[in-house]
Structure formats: C-alpha cells, structure tokens
Coordinates of C-alpha atoms in Angstrom, one line a residue:
X1 CA 89.3 -162.1 67.9
X2 CA 87.9 -163.0 64.4
X3 CA 88.7 -165.4 61.8
X4 CA 87.2 -166.2 58.5
X5 CA 87.6 -168.1 55.3
X6 CA 86.5 -166.8 51.8
X7 CA 82.8 -166.7 51.5
X8 CA 79.8 -164.8 52.6
X9 CA 80.3 -161.3 54.1
X10 CA 79.2 -161.2 57.7
X11 CA 78.4 -157.9 59.4
X12 CA 77.5 -157.8 63.2
X13 CA 76.9 -154.6 65.1
X14 CA 76.7 -155.1 68.9
X15 CA 75.1 -152.4 71.1
X16 CA 76.5 -152.8 74.5
X17 CA 74.0 -150.6 76.4
X18 CA 71.0 -152.2 74.7
X19 CA 72.6 -155.8 75.0
X20 CA 71.4 -156.5 71.4
X21 CA 73.0 -157.1 68.0
X22 CA 72.1 -156.7 64.3
X23 CA 73.5 -159.5 62.1
X24 CA 73.6 -159.0 58.3
X25 CA 74.6 -161.8 56.0
X26 CA 75.6 -160.7 52.6
X27 CA 73.9 -161.7 49.5
X28 CA 75.5 -164.8 47.7
X29 CA 76.9 -164.1 44.2
X30 CA 74.3 -166.2 42.7
X31 CA 70.6 -166.1 43.8
X32 CA 69.0 -169.1 45.4
X33 CA 72.2 -170.6 46.8
X34 CA 71.4 -172.5 50.0
X35 CA 72.9 -171.0 53.2
X36 CA 73.5 -172.9 56.4
X37 CA 73.8 -170.5 59.4
X38 CA 75.0 -171.8 62.8
X39 CA 75.0 -169.4 65.8
X40 CA 76.8 -170.3 69.0
X41 CA 77.6 -168.1 72.0
X42 CA 81.0 -167.4 71.0
X43 CA 81.0 -167.6 67.2
X44 CA 79.0 -167.5 63.9
X45 CA 79.4 -169.9 61.0
X46 CA 77.9 -169.4 57.5
X47 CA 78.2 -172.3 55.0
X48 CA 77.5 -172.0 51.4
X49 CA 78.6 -174.1 48.3
X50 CA 81.2 -171.4 47.7
X51 CA 82.9 -171.8 51.1
X52 CA 82.6 -171.3 54.8
X53 CA 82.8 -168.1 56.8
X54 CA 83.4 -168.3 60.5
X55 CA 83.4 -165.3 62.9
X56 CA 84.7 -165.7 66.3
X57 CA 83.7 -163.1 68.8
X58 CA 85.8 -161.2 71.3
X59 CA 86.0 -162.5 74.8
X60 CA 83.7 -159.8 76.3
X61 CA 80.9 -160.6 73.9
X62 CA 78.6 -163.7 73.8
X63 CA 75.5 -164.3 71.8
X64 CA 72.1 -165.7 73.0
X65 CA 71.3 -168.1 70.1
X66 CA 67.7 -168.7 71.3
X67 CA 66.8 -165.0 71.0
X68 CA 67.1 -164.7 67.1
X69 CA 64.1 -162.9 65.7
X70 CA 63.1 -160.5 63.0
X71 CA 64.5 -162.5 60.1
X72 CA 64.0 -160.7 56.8
X73 CA 65.5 -160.5 53.4
X74 CA 66.7 -157.0 52.3
X75 CA 67.4 -156.7 48.5
X76 CA 71.0 -155.6 48.0
X77 CA 72.0 -156.5 51.6
X78 CA 71.0 -160.0 52.2
X79 CA 69.5 -161.6 55.5
X80 CA 69.0 -159.4 58.5
X81 CA 68.6 -160.9 61.9
X82 CA 68.4 -159.4 65.5
X83 CA 69.4 -161.2 68.6
X84 CA 70.4 -160.5 72.2
X85 CA 74.0 -160.4 73.4
X86 CA 75.7 -160.4 76.7
X87 CA 78.5 -157.7 76.4
X88 CA 80.6 -155.9 79.0
X89 CA 80.0 -152.2 79.5
X90 CA 81.5 -149.6 77.1
X91 CA 85.2 -149.7 76.5
X92 CA 86.5 -146.4 77.9
X93 CA 88.2 -144.2 75.3
X94 CA 91.6 -142.6 76.2
X95 CA 90.6 -139.0 77.1
X96 CA 92.1 -136.2 75.1
X97 CA 92.2 -134.2 78.2
X98 CA 94.6 -136.9 79.8
X99 CA 96.8 -137.6 76.9
X100 CA 99.4 -135.2 78.0
X101 CA 99.1 -135.9 81.7
X102 CA 99.7 -139.6 81.1
X103 CA 103.4 -138.9 80.2
X104 CA 105.7 -139.4 83.2
X105 CA 108.5 -136.9 83.4
X106 CA 109.3 -135.2 80.1
X107 CA 107.2 -135.5 77.0
X108 CA 107.9 -134.7 73.3
X109 CA 105.5 -133.2 70.7
X110 CA 105.6 -134.8 67.3
X111 CA 104.1 -133.9 63.9
X112 CA 101.7 -136.8 63.4
X113 CA 102.2 -136.9 59.6
X114 CA 105.9 -137.2 59.4
X115 CA 107.3 -137.7 63.0
X116 CA 109.2 -134.4 63.1
X117 CA 109.9 -133.2 66.6
X118 CA 108.1 -130.1 67.4
X119 CA 108.8 -129.7 71.1
X120 CA 111.4 -131.8 72.7
X121 CA 111.6 -132.9 76.4
X122 CA 108.9 -130.7 77.8
X123 CA 107.9 -131.4 81.4
X124 CA 104.2 -130.6 81.7
X125 CA 103.4 -129.7 85.3
X126 CA 99.8 -128.6 84.7
X127 CA 97.4 -130.1 82.0
X128 CA 94.1 -128.3 82.3
X129 CA 91.0 -128.1 80.3
X130 CA 89.9 -124.7 79.0
X131 CA 86.4 -123.4 80.0
X132 CA 83.6 -123.4 77.5
X133 CA 83.1 -120.7 75.0
X134 CA 80.2 -119.3 77.2
X135 CA 82.1 -119.0 80.5
X136 CA 82.4 -115.2 80.3
X137 CA 78.7 -114.7 80.3
X138 CA 78.3 -117.1 83.2
X139 CA 80.9 -115.2 85.3
X140 CA 78.6 -112.1 85.1
X141 CA 75.9 -114.2 86.7
X142 CA 78.1 -115.5 89.6
X143 CA 79.8 -112.2 90.5
X144 CA 78.0 -109.3 92.3
X145 CA 80.9 -106.9 91.3
X146 CA 82.6 -106.2 87.9
X147 CA 84.0 -109.2 86.1
X148 CA 87.6 -109.8 87.6
X149 CA 88.6 -111.9 84.6
X150 CA 87.6 -109.3 82.0
X151 CA 90.4 -108.8 79.4
X152 CA 92.6 -111.4 81.1
X153 CA 93.1 -114.3 78.5
X154 CA 94.5 -117.6 79.9
X155 CA 98.1 -117.8 78.7
X156 CA 99.8 -121.0 79.5
X157 CA 103.1 -120.8 81.4
X158 CA 106.3 -122.6 80.5
X159 CA 105.1 -125.9 81.9
X160 CA 101.5 -125.8 81.1
X161 CA 99.3 -127.3 78.5
X162 CA 95.7 -126.0 78.2
X163 CA 93.3 -128.2 76.4
X164 CA 90.5 -126.9 74.2
X165 CA 87.9 -128.8 72.3
X166 CA 90.1 -129.7 69.5
X167 CA 93.5 -128.2 70.3
X168 CA 96.3 -127.8 72.8
X169 CA 97.6 -124.3 73.9
X170 CA 101.3 -124.4 75.0
X171 CA 104.0 -121.9 75.7
X172 CA 107.0 -122.1 73.4
X173 CA 110.3 -121.4 75.0
X174 CA 113.1 -119.7 73.0
X175 CA 115.6 -122.5 73.7
X176 CA 113.3 -125.1 71.9
X177 CA 112.9 -125.4 68.2
X178 CA 109.5 -123.9 67.2
X179 CA 107.7 -123.8 63.9
X180 CA 107.9 -120.4 62.6
X181 CA 104.6 -118.6 61.4
X182 CA 104.6 -117.0 58.0
X183 CA 103.9 -113.7 59.5
X184 CA 103.2 -112.1 62.9
X185 CA 99.8 -112.4 64.4
X186 CA 97.6 -109.5 65.5
X187 CA 96.0 -110.4 68.7
X188 CA 92.6 -109.4 70.3
X189 CA 91.2 -111.1 73.4
X190 CA 88.2 -113.4 73.3
X191 CA 88.1 -115.7 76.2
X192 CA 86.6 -119.1 75.2
X193 CA 87.6 -122.7 74.7
X194 CA 87.0 -122.8 71.0
X195 CA 88.2 -119.4 70.1
X196 CA 90.3 -118.4 73.1
X197 CA 92.2 -115.8 71.1
X198 CA 90.7 -114.1 68.1
X199 CA 93.1 -112.9 65.3
X200 CA 92.4 -110.4 62.6
X201 CA 91.3 -112.4 59.5
X202 CA 94.3 -111.1 57.3
X203 CA 96.9 -112.1 59.8
X204 CA 98.7 -115.2 58.6
X205 CA 99.5 -117.1 61.7
X206 CA 99.8 -120.7 60.4
X207 CA 102.4 -122.9 62.2
X208 CA 103.9 -125.2 59.6
X209 CA 105.9 -128.4 60.0
X210 CA 109.4 -127.7 58.7
X211 CA 109.7 -131.2 57.2
X212 CA 106.4 -132.1 55.6
X213 CA 104.9 -128.5 55.5
X214 CA 101.6 -129.7 57.0
X215 CA 99.8 -127.0 59.1
X216 CA 100.1 -128.0 62.7
X217 CA 98.4 -125.0 64.3
X218 CA 98.4 -121.3 64.8
X219 CA 100.3 -118.7 66.8
X220 CA 98.1 -117.0 69.4
X221 CA 100.8 -114.5 70.8
X222 CA 104.5 -114.1 70.8
X223 CA 104.8 -117.1 73.3
X224 CA 101.5 -119.0 73.0
X225 CA 100.8 -121.5 70.1
X226 CA 97.7 -123.6 69.5
X227 CA 98.4 -127.1 68.1
X228 CA 95.5 -129.0 66.6
X229 CA 94.8 -132.5 68.2
X230 CA 94.6 -134.1 64.7
X231 CA 98.2 -132.9 63.8
X232 CA 100.2 -133.6 67.0
X233 CA 101.2 -136.7 68.9
X234 CA 102.4 -136.2 72.5
X235 CA 104.5 -139.1 73.9
X236 CA 106.9 -139.6 76.8
X237 CA 110.4 -138.6 75.7
X238 CA 111.8 -142.1 76.5
X239 CA 109.5 -143.7 74.0
X240 CA 110.1 -143.8 70.3
X241 CA 107.7 -142.2 67.9
X242 CA 105.0 -144.7 66.7
X243 CA 103.7 -144.5 63.2
X244 CA 99.9 -144.5 63.1
X245 CA 98.1 -144.5 59.8
X246 CA 96.9 -141.0 59.2
X247 CA 93.2 -141.8 58.5
X248 CA 93.0 -144.0 61.6
X249 CA 94.5 -141.2 63.8
X250 CA 92.2 -138.6 62.5
X251 CA 89.0 -140.6 63.0
X252 CA 90.1 -141.8 66.4
X253 CA 90.8 -138.3 67.6
X254 CA 87.6 -136.9 66.1
X255 CA 85.6 -139.8 67.6
X256 CA 87.0 -139.1 71.0
X257 CA 86.3 -135.4 70.8
X258 CA 82.7 -136.1 69.9
X259 CA 82.1 -138.6 72.7
X260 CA 83.7 -136.3 75.4
X261 CA 81.8 -133.3 74.3
X262 CA 78.5 -135.0 74.1
X263 CA 79.0 -136.4 77.5
X264 CA 80.3 -133.1 79.1
X265 CA 77.8 -130.7 77.3
X266 CA 74.8 -132.9 76.4
X267 CA 75.2 -131.9 72.7
X268 CA 75.0 -134.4 69.9
X269 CA 75.2 -132.2 66.7
X270 CA 78.4 -130.6 65.6
X271 CA 79.7 -128.5 62.8
X272 CA 83.3 -129.3 61.6
X273 CA 84.8 -126.1 60.3
X274 CA 88.2 -125.2 58.9
X275 CA 90.6 -122.7 60.3
X276 CA 89.4 -120.4 57.6
X277 CA 85.9 -120.3 59.2
X278 CA 84.1 -122.2 56.5
X279 CA 81.9 -125.2 57.5
X280 CA 82.9 -128.4 55.8
X281 CA 80.8 -131.2 57.6
X282 CA 77.7 -131.4 59.7
X283 CA 77.8 -134.3 62.2
X284 CA 75.1 -135.8 64.3
X285 CA 76.3 -138.3 66.9
X286 CA 73.8 -141.3 67.2
X287 CA 75.6 -143.6 69.7
X288 CA 79.0 -144.4 71.0
X289 CA 78.5 -147.9 72.4
X290 CA 78.9 -150.0 69.2
X291 CA 81.1 -152.9 68.6
X292 CA 81.4 -153.8 65.0
X293 CA 82.6 -157.2 64.1
X294 CA 83.0 -158.0 60.4
X295 CA 84.2 -160.6 57.9
X296 CA 84.7 -158.7 54.7
X297 CA 84.7 -161.8 52.4
X298 CA 86.3 -160.5 49.2
X299 CA 87.3 -156.9 49.6
X300 CA 87.5 -156.5 45.9
X301 CA 84.0 -155.3 45.8
X302 CA 84.6 -152.5 48.2
X303 CA 85.2 -149.0 46.8
X304 CA 88.9 -147.9 47.0
X305 CA 90.0 -144.4 47.9
X306 CA 93.4 -143.7 46.4
X307 CA 94.1 -140.7 48.7
X308 CA 93.7 -142.8 51.9
X309 CA 95.7 -145.8 53.2
X310 CA 94.2 -149.1 52.2
X311 CA 93.3 -150.7 55.6
X312 CA 91.2 -153.4 54.2
X313 CA 92.9 -156.8 53.4
X314 CA 91.7 -159.6 51.2
X315 CA 89.4 -161.9 53.1
X316 CA 90.0 -160.1 56.2
X317 CA 88.1 -159.9 59.5
X318 CA 88.0 -157.2 62.1
X319 CA 86.5 -156.0 65.3
X320 CA 86.5 -152.5 66.6
X321 CA 84.8 -150.0 68.9
X322 CA 82.9 -147.4 67.0
X323 CA 80.8 -144.4 67.2
X324 CA 77.9 -144.0 64.7
X325 CA 77.3 -140.6 63.1
X326 CA 75.1 -139.0 60.5
X327 CA 76.9 -136.6 58.3
X328 CA 76.3 -134.1 55.5
X329 CA 79.0 -132.5 53.4
X330 CA 79.0 -128.7 53.1
X331 CA 81.6 -128.3 50.4
X332 CA 80.8 -126.7 47.0
X333 CA 77.8 -125.0 48.3
X334 CA 76.1 -128.2 49.3
X335 CA 73.4 -128.1 52.0
X336 CA 73.8 -124.3 52.4
X337 CA 70.4 -123.8 54.1
X338 CA 70.9 -126.6 56.5
X339 CA 74.4 -125.4 57.3
X340 CA 73.1 -121.8 58.0
X341 CA 70.3 -123.2 60.2
X342 CA 72.9 -125.3 62.2
X343 CA 75.3 -122.3 62.6
X344 CA 72.6 -120.2 64.1
X345 CA 71.4 -122.9 66.5
X346 CA 73.1 -122.4 69.9
X347 CA 72.6 -126.1 70.8
X348 CA 75.0 -127.1 68.0
X349 CA 78.7 -127.2 68.8
X350 CA 81.5 -126.2 66.5
X351 CA 84.8 -128.0 66.1
X352 CA 87.7 -126.2 64.3
X353 CA 90.4 -128.2 62.4
X354 CA 92.8 -127.3 59.7
X355 CA 90.9 -127.0 56.4
X356 CA 93.0 -129.8 54.8
X357 CA 92.1 -132.1 57.8
X358 CA 88.3 -131.4 57.4
X359 CA 88.6 -132.6 53.7
X360 CA 90.6 -135.7 54.9
X361 CA 87.8 -136.4 57.5
X362 CA 85.1 -136.1 54.7
X363 CA 87.0 -138.6 52.6
X364 CA 87.3 -140.9 55.6
X365 CA 83.7 -140.7 56.3
X366 CA 82.8 -141.4 52.6
X367 CA 85.2 -144.4 52.6
X368 CA 83.8 -145.9 55.9
X369 CA 80.2 -145.3 54.5
X370 CA 81.1 -147.2 51.3
X371 CA 82.1 -150.3 53.4
X372 CA 78.7 -150.6 55.1
X373 CA 75.9 -152.8 53.8
X374 CA 73.7 -150.6 51.5
X375 CA 70.8 -150.4 53.9
X376 CA 72.9 -148.7 56.6
X377 CA 74.2 -146.0 54.4
X378 CA 71.4 -143.5 54.7
X379 CA 69.0 -142.3 57.4
X380 CA 65.5 -141.1 56.7
X381 CA 64.7 -137.4 56.3
X382 CA 68.2 -136.2 57.3
X383 CA 69.2 -137.3 53.8
X384 CA 72.8 -138.1 54.9
X385 CA 75.0 -141.0 55.2
X386 CA 76.0 -142.7 58.4
X387 CA 79.3 -144.4 59.1
X388 CA 81.3 -145.9 61.9
X389 CA 84.4 -143.9 62.9
X390 CA 86.9 -146.2 64.6
X391 CA 87.9 -145.5 68.1
X392 CA 90.5 -147.3 70.2

C-alpha cells in the first residue's frame, strides 16, 4: 500500500468524487535544501540530501502526472501541489444498521473496552432502525383519526435489536447475565430515535461493565436496555473476540454514524452530547470521500497524547479512508454562544454518548488534528480545527 524511507514527510489527500488530490511535501530540516520530486501514476518519490521517501499508492488510485498545477510554498508546511487522479468510487462503510444482522445464527455482545461478555448467544431475528425523533409529529399529518401509536413506546422483544442513531435497544432475558444498574429507572414515554425513553433526571440508570466498570448504556425499563455503539461490539458467537484499539474503534463508529445520518437526513452539523445532557463537541461534516496517504517521516516531531494509544510508528506510512470534519470543543464554558445557537437550530442533529466517551472523542480529534500539516488545522471564520477521523 505504501512504503517509505526516512526523509521528507509526504501528505496526499485524494478526493474520490472530485478525482483530484492535494499533495503536501513537508519542509526540509534545513532551508534551501534541493528537492527532487518524481511523480508516476502509481507512486511518488522525493529525494533530498537527507534521504529518499517513496510513497506507493493503493491499487484503486492512480495519479495523472501531467496534470500537476498550483505549485506554491506555504511557510511551516512546505510545497503544495494539486493534481488529477483516477480513483474508484467511495469505499462503502460497514453500516451500523447492519452490524447485528450480519451475524449468522447466534451472536454475542462484548464490552469493547475489556472484552467482557454482556449478552451471550443471542439469536437476533429482527434488527430494525428506530424512527427519527420527529416521527410522532409526522403521524399526526398522516392520520385522519387520533394517533394510534400514542403512548405506545417501541419495546424490543426477546429476539429483537432496535437501532437508534448512536445506540442499540435490546431486551435482556432473565437467564442471561445482565449488567445491573445502580438504581431502578423511572420511566416516562417519549417516542423518538435519539430519546426513545425519557427518564427522570435523578434516576441513576447507568449500565456498568462488571469487569472494567465502564458505562455501557442505560436501562430504559425492567426489560429494555440501551447500549451505546461506542461501548459494545457484536460478533457471531463462533468468532473469538477481536481486540480493537479503543481510539480507533471510537472514531470509526462516530465516523460511520455521521456519514449515515448525513446521507439519510441531509444534515451535516452535529452536537455530541453526554448522557448527562451537556454538549461536549460541535461537529461539521465537510466530506466523506477522502483517502489519505501519508509518509510520516520522523514521528518524533508529532505531538504525543499519553491517554491514547500510540498508533504512529517511526518512519511509518499509512493509507486510510477518512471523513473530514470541523469541530469546536464546548467543555469548560468554551463556545457557549455558538453551542446555544446550535442547540436551538432544528437542522442540527444531536448524538448522545457516555460523557467519558465524549471526552475521549475530543482527545482523538485533537490528536488527529496535531498530525496534520499546519495549514490544514483551521478553517476560516468557524475558528475551529479540522481533522480526519479514520473509517474502515
């Protein structure tokens, strides 16, 4: 896919839909060092007195060397160059709506953080998406008689799994181990996808992993439990639990949610809020058709985040599908006016995650942003950072 020797950092963003690419060649350690750049359809090579960096492209991408244009030097970044590419259409993401239905026969629910079994050998007969949060209002427009669904929340049956925007709703049977909430919930009915059941604020309904004590979800009733997508992995029972780095899993799940919701509801702005109702991040999805190919050169110059896994290797090269987003943090009273304006805007969609996961996501965005060339870390009047969230 990509290979490189120690030398200049090479950053290539391919836009599949536009059939174009932005190439950034990092600044040499010493100014005025001659650089020899060779561009072939399937590779890039950069030679300097310090060494040679070669970037081989994935099979589905080829460059058009004769289309190079817009060469400019950006202080702090290096050389910028645009060129045409021939790239296959977007790689399809694994839909969160199909994650459970892909399991043949019985499946097992695991805690993503530690691998503890939450639900064992559950046969899912129906895996269905929940309606949007405004479906109740729409029913009134469709029906010429009183709403037949009033005060009838959608409770999953024993072999059901209902899929919300960022969670699964399942029915926990008494013969299976189930995480015990710290106190019983108090239930009122509010039929929507994002807040299908509304609980009194003081009711502690957290569902905690009995091994690692991570919050997995919330109890909705005596039988129904909501598990957040960022905390649970669902796999066929015959398959062993596969360990996925936490930060990689979180950003992949969130990226998939953003892409699916933007396609289904034509919304591109999102608020990430905790289960406590507080807004943590404002997100603006720019595009989801990027392929990023990068030779990091020496990763010593990249900011490290001790609380996250170190996924960068010395002199490593990588290629991944990505979504590009703008984001603004809302913690510690930051961006209060902007956050209030977004919360009152009906075109902006809200995604609810455990509060600890919201903070994890903010760290992931900050780390990803720190690995970008400096000129790509901010965007005009939005006064935010933009980053690439990996998606498989």
